[in-house]
XYZ file of C-alpha atoms in Angstrom:
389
model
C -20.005 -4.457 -11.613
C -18.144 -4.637 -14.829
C -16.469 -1.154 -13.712
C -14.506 -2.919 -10.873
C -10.865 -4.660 -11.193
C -9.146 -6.994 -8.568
C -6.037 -7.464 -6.929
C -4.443 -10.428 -9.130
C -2.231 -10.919 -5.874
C -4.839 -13.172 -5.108
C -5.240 -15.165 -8.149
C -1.700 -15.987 -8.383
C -2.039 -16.898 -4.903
C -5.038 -19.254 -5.473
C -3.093 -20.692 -8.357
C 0.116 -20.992 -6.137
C -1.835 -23.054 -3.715
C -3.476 -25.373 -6.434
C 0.005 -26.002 -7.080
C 0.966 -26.955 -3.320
C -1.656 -29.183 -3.829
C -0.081 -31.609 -6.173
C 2.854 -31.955 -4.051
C 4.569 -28.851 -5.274
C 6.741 -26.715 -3.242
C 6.380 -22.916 -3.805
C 7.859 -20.084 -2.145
C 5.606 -17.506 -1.987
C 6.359 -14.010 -2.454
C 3.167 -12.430 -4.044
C 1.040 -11.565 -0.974
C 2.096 -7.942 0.673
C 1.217 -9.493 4.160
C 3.837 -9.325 7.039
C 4.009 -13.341 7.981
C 4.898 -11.889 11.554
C 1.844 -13.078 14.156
C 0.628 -10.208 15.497
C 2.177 -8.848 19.193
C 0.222 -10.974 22.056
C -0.145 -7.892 23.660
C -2.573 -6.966 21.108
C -4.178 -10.305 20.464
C -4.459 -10.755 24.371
C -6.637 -7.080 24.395
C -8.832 -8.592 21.920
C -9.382 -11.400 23.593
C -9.725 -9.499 26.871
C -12.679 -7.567 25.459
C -14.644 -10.671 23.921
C -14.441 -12.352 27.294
C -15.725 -8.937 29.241
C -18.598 -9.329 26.341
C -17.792 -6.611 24.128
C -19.621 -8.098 21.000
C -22.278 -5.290 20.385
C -22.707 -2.262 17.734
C -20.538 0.251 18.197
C -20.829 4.330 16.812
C -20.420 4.112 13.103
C -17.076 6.024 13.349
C -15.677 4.167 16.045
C -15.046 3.848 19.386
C -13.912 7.364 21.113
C -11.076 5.379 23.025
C -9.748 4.515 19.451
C -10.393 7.571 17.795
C -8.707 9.557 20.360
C -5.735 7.021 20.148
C -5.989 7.136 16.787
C -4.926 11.142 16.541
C -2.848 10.564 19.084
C -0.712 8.655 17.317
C -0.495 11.252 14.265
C 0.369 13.827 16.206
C 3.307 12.008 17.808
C 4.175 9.642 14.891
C 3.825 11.827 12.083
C 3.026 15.170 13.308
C 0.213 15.684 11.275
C -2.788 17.744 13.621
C -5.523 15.678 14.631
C -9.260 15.510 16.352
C -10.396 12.350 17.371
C -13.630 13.716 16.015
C -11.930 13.748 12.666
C -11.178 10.609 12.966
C -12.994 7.904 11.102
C -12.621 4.359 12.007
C -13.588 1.191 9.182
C -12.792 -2.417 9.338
C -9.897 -1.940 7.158
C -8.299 0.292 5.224
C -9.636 -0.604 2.040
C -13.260 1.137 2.798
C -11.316 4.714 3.597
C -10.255 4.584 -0.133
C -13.975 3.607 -1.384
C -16.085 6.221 0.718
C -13.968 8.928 0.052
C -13.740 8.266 -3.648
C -17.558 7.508 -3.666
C -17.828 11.078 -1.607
C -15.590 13.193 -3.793
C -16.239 12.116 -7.411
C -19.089 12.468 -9.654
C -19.977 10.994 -13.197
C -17.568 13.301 -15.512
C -14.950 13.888 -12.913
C -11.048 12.698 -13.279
C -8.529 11.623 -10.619
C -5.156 11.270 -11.023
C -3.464 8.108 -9.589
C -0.017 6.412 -9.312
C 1.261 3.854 -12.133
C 2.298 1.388 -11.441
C -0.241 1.989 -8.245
C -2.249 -0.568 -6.184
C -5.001 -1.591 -8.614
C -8.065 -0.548 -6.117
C -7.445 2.920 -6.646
C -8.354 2.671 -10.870
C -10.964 0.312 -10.024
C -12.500 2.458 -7.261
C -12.377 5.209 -9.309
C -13.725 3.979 -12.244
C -16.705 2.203 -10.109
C -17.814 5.896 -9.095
C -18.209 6.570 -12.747
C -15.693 9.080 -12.577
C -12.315 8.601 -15.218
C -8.758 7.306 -13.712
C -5.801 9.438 -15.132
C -2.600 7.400 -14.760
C 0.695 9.530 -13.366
C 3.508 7.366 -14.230
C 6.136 6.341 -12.135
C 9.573 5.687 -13.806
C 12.244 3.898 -12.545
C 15.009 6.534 -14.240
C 12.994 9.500 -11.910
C 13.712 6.562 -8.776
C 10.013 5.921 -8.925
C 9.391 9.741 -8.274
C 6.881 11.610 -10.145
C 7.582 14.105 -12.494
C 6.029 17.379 -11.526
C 5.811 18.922 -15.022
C 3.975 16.075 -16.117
C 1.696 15.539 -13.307
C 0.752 19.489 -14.026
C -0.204 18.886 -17.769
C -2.084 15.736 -16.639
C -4.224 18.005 -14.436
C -7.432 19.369 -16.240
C -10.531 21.235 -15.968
C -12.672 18.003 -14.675
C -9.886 16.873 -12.334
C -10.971 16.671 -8.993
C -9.045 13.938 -6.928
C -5.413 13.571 -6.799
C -4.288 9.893 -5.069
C -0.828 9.474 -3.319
C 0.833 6.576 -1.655
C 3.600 6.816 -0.283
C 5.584 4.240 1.353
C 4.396 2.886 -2.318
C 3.356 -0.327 -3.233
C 4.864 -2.004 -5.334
C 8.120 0.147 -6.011
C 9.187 0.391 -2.314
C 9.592 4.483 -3.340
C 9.031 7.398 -0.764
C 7.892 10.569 -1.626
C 11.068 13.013 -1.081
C 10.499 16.114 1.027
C 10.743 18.210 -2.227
C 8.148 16.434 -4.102
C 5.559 16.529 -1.528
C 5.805 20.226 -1.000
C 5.481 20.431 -4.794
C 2.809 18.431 -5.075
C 1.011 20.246 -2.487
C 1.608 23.263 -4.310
C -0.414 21.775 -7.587
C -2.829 20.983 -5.444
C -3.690 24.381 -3.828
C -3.188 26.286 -7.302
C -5.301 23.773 -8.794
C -8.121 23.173 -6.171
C -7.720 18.892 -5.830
C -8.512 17.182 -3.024
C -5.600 14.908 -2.019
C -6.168 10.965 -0.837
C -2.786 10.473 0.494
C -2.604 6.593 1.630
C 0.124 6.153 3.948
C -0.784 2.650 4.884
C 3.182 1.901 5.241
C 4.275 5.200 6.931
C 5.536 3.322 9.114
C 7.802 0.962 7.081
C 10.492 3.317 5.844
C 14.158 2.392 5.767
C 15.887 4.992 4.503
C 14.865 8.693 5.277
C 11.345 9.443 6.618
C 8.019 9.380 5.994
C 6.184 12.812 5.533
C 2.683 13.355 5.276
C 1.280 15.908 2.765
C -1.175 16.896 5.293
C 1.655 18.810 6.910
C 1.863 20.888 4.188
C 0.531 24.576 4.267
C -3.634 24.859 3.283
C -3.523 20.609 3.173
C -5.151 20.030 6.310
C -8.751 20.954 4.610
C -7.979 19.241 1.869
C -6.215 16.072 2.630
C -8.047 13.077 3.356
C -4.975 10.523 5.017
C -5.568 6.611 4.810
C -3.783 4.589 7.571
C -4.376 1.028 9.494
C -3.416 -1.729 11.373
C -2.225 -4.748 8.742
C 0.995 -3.660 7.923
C 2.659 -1.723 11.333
C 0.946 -4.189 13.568
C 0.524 -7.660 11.724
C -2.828 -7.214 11.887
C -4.056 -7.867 8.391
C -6.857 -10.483 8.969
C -8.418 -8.147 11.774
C -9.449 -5.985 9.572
C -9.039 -2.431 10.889
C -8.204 0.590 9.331
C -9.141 4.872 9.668
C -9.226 7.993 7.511
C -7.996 11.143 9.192
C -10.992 14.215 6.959
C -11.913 17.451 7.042
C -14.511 18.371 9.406
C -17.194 18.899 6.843
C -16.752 15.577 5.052
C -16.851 13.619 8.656
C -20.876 12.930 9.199
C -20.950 12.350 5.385
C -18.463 9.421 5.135
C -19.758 8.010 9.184
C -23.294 7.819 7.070
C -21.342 5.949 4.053
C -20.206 2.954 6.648
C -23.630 3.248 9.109
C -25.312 2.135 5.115
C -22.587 -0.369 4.116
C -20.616 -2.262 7.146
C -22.743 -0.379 10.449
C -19.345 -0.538 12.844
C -16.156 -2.266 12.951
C -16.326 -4.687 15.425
C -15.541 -4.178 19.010
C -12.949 -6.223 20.187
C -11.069 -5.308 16.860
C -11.207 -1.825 18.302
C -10.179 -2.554 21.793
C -7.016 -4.834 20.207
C -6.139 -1.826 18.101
C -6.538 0.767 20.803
C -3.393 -1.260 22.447
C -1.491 -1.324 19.597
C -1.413 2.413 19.285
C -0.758 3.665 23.233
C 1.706 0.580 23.902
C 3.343 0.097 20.598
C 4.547 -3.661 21.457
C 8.216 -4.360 20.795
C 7.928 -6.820 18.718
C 6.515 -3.611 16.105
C 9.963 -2.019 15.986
C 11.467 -5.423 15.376
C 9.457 -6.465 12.508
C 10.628 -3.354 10.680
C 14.712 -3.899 11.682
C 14.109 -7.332 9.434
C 12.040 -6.452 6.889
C 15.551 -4.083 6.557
C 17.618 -7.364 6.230
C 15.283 -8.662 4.309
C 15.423 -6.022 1.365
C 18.844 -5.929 1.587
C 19.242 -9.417 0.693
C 16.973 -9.550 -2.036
C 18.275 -6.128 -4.087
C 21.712 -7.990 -3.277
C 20.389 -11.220 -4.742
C 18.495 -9.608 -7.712
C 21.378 -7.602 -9.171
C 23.532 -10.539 -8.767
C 21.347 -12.070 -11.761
C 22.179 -11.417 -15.031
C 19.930 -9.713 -17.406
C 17.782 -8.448 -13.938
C 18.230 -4.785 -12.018
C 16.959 -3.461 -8.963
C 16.901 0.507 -7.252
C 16.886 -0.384 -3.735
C 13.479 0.032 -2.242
C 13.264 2.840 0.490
C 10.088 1.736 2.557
C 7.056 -0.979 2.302
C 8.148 -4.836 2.096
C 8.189 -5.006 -1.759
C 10.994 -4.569 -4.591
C 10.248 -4.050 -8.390
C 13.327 -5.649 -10.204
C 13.942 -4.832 -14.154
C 13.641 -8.211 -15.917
C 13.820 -6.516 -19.493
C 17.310 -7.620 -19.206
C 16.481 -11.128 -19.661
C 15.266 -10.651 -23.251
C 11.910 -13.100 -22.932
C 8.580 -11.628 -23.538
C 5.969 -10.263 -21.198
C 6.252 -9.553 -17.141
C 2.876 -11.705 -17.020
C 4.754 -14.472 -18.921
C 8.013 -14.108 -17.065
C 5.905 -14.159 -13.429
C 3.814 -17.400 -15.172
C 6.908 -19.241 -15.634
C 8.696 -18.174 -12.580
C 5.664 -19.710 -10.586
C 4.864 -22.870 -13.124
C 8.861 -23.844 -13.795
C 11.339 -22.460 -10.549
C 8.121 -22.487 -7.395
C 8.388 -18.755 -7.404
C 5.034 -16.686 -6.555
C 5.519 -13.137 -8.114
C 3.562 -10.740 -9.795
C 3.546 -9.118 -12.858
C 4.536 -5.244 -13.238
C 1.658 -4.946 -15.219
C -0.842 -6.191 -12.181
C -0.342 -2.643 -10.890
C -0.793 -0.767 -14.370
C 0.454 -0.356 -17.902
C 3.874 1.162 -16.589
C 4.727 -1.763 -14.797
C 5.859 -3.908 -18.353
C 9.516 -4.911 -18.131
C 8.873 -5.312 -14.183
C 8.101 -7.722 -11.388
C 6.732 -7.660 -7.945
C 8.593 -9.436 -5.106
C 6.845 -9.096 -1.256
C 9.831 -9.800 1.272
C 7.362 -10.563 3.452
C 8.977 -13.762 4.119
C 11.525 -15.469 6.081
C 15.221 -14.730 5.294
C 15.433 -18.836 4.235
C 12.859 -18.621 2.117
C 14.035 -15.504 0.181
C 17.311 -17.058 -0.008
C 15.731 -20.806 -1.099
C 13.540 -18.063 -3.976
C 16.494 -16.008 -5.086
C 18.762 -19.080 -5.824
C 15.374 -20.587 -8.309
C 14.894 -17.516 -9.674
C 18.500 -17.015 -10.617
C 18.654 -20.900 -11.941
C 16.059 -20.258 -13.743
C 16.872 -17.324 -15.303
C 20.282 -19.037 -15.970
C 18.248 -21.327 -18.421
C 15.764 -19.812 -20.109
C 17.275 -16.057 -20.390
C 17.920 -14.426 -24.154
C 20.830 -12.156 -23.151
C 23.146 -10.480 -25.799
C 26.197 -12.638 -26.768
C 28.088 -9.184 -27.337
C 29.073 -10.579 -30.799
């Protein structure tokens, strides 16, 4: 147990509400969860199937009506080629990331992952006693990773090489270029590729491309996708992994072990979300747009703070080195304890993140504006800047 992290999002968020308690108001923006209810078309299929009685086990993997949505939906939405029987189906996405690690690596073994990255990929890594090799991500390369470097980070015992992209928590997108280099390193160098494309869908500027479409990726690409983020669905808990044939029964004996199924009327509700695509899907995304452009607007308005513009997710990762105070974990302390202001520290998502903060604009456009205007106060008060004499 002492080999697995957390997600601090969390703690702050416990912390934030200890606050509320007390009479505090506090605008959060530390949770990366749309706070869009999810479509009624969707909730109204899950309901449908509880009512007909579908509360029973399922088949480890899924339900075929999902799975065959499921590839469906990659074929037409990202073109990547798909078999339903490929298709692996786990309640959330979260257990795609552990099997496959937990399949792939052995005691010895490294994988390479993003830094600043989500935290669950070191600490999944770590728990299956394999190493984590950090690729950084630097905000002069637009969050982009440098291919020379992720080449000489590559070794003998490297095995695994972990992608996200829409990524959390820079908001960057993997350009076409990169991806097709990246797939390059991994043919020459034999690595299996975890490509996590929970937010494929969530891109603002350009498009999302999967590495599986790359040449030689398909066998060995495992793709991690689900429900949360698209569909508002984050407390249903759904999520799939798209894997090569042979590593299929292997990861469907992984859940039968752990969780047995993901629950029926889960599946049913996310079978609808897939063929209908509610409305309300494509609307979400148009204001999480707005959103992000009024908070890079209102960040680079602050002095001593800079922002790159975020090209998908719901998250931007200002500069705050600007401000001349200490730590990112003391700036987000005192943004939360003295302006109301739930962020989190750069350094929540890895050792490259000092100098940075995490803001989810997963909120409504008054309370990013009520936010920007205490963070800018703030910063108005407590902020070392240079005097320029």
């Amino acid at each position: 147990m002492s080999r697995l992290g957390t997600e601090t999002a969390f703690e702050v968020l416990a912390r934030a509400r200890a606050l509320e308690a007390t009479g505090r108001d506090i605008v959060h923006l530390e949770i990366g969860e749309p706070d869009f209810a999810t479509p009624p078309a969707i909730v109204a299929a899950g309901v449908a199937a509880l009512e007909r009685g579908e509360t029973h086990y399922t088949p480890s993997a899924g339900v075929p009506e999902l799975r065959e949505a499921i590839a469906e939906y990659l074929r037409t939405r990202r073109g990547v080629k798909a078999d339903p029987a490929d298709v692996i189906v786990t309640p959330g996405a979260k257990p795609i990331m552990f099997y496959a690690l937990l399949a792939l690596l052995d005691a010895g073994d490294e994988a390479i992952y993003p830094d600043p990255g989500f935290p669950i990929y070191s600490s999944m890594i770590e728990f299956a006693g394999a190493r984590g090799v950090p690729l950084p991500l630097r905000e002069a390369n637009d969050f982009q990773p440098d291919l020379d470097e992720l080449r000489r980070l590559v070794g003998p015992r490297t095995k695994v090489l972990v992608l996200n992209s829409p990524h959390n928590p820079t908001g960057g997108v993997l350009s076409p270029e990169a991806i097709r280099e990246i797939a390059r390193i991994a043919r020459e160098r034999d690595l299996w590729v975890l490509t996590d494309e929970i937010y494929g869908e969530l891109v603002y500027d350009g498009s999302h491309r999967s590495i599986a479409l790359e040449d030689g990726m398909g066998e060995r690409t495992i793709l991690l996708d689900g429900f949360s983020k698209t569909f508002a669905m984050t407390g249903w808990r759904l999520g799939f992994g798209l894997f090569p044939r042979p590593r299929v029964e292997p990861i469907a004996r992984l859940v039968t072990n752990s969780v047995s199924c993901t629950a029926t009327f889960v599946q049913r509700a996310g079978t609808v979300a897939l063929a209908s695509r509610p409305p309300e899907v494509d609307r979400m995304v148009a204001e999480f747009r707005r959103r992000r452009d009024l908070v890079v607007k209102g960040l680079k308005g602050i002095p001593g703070v800079t922002c790159r513009t975020p090209h998908g997710a719901f998250y931007a990762f200002p500069n705050i080195r600007g401000l001349g105070l200490a730590t990112s974990v003391e700036v987000a302390d005192r943004l939360l304890s003295e302006a109301g202001v739930a962020v989190l520290a750069g350094t929540c998502f890895g050792a490259a993140g000092e100098g940075y903060l995490r803001l989810s604009y997963a909120n409504s456009f008054p309370a990013l504006e009520k936010a920007l205007s205490r963070i800018a106060d703030w910063a108005s008060r407590v902020a070392r800047l240079p005097t320029g004499r």
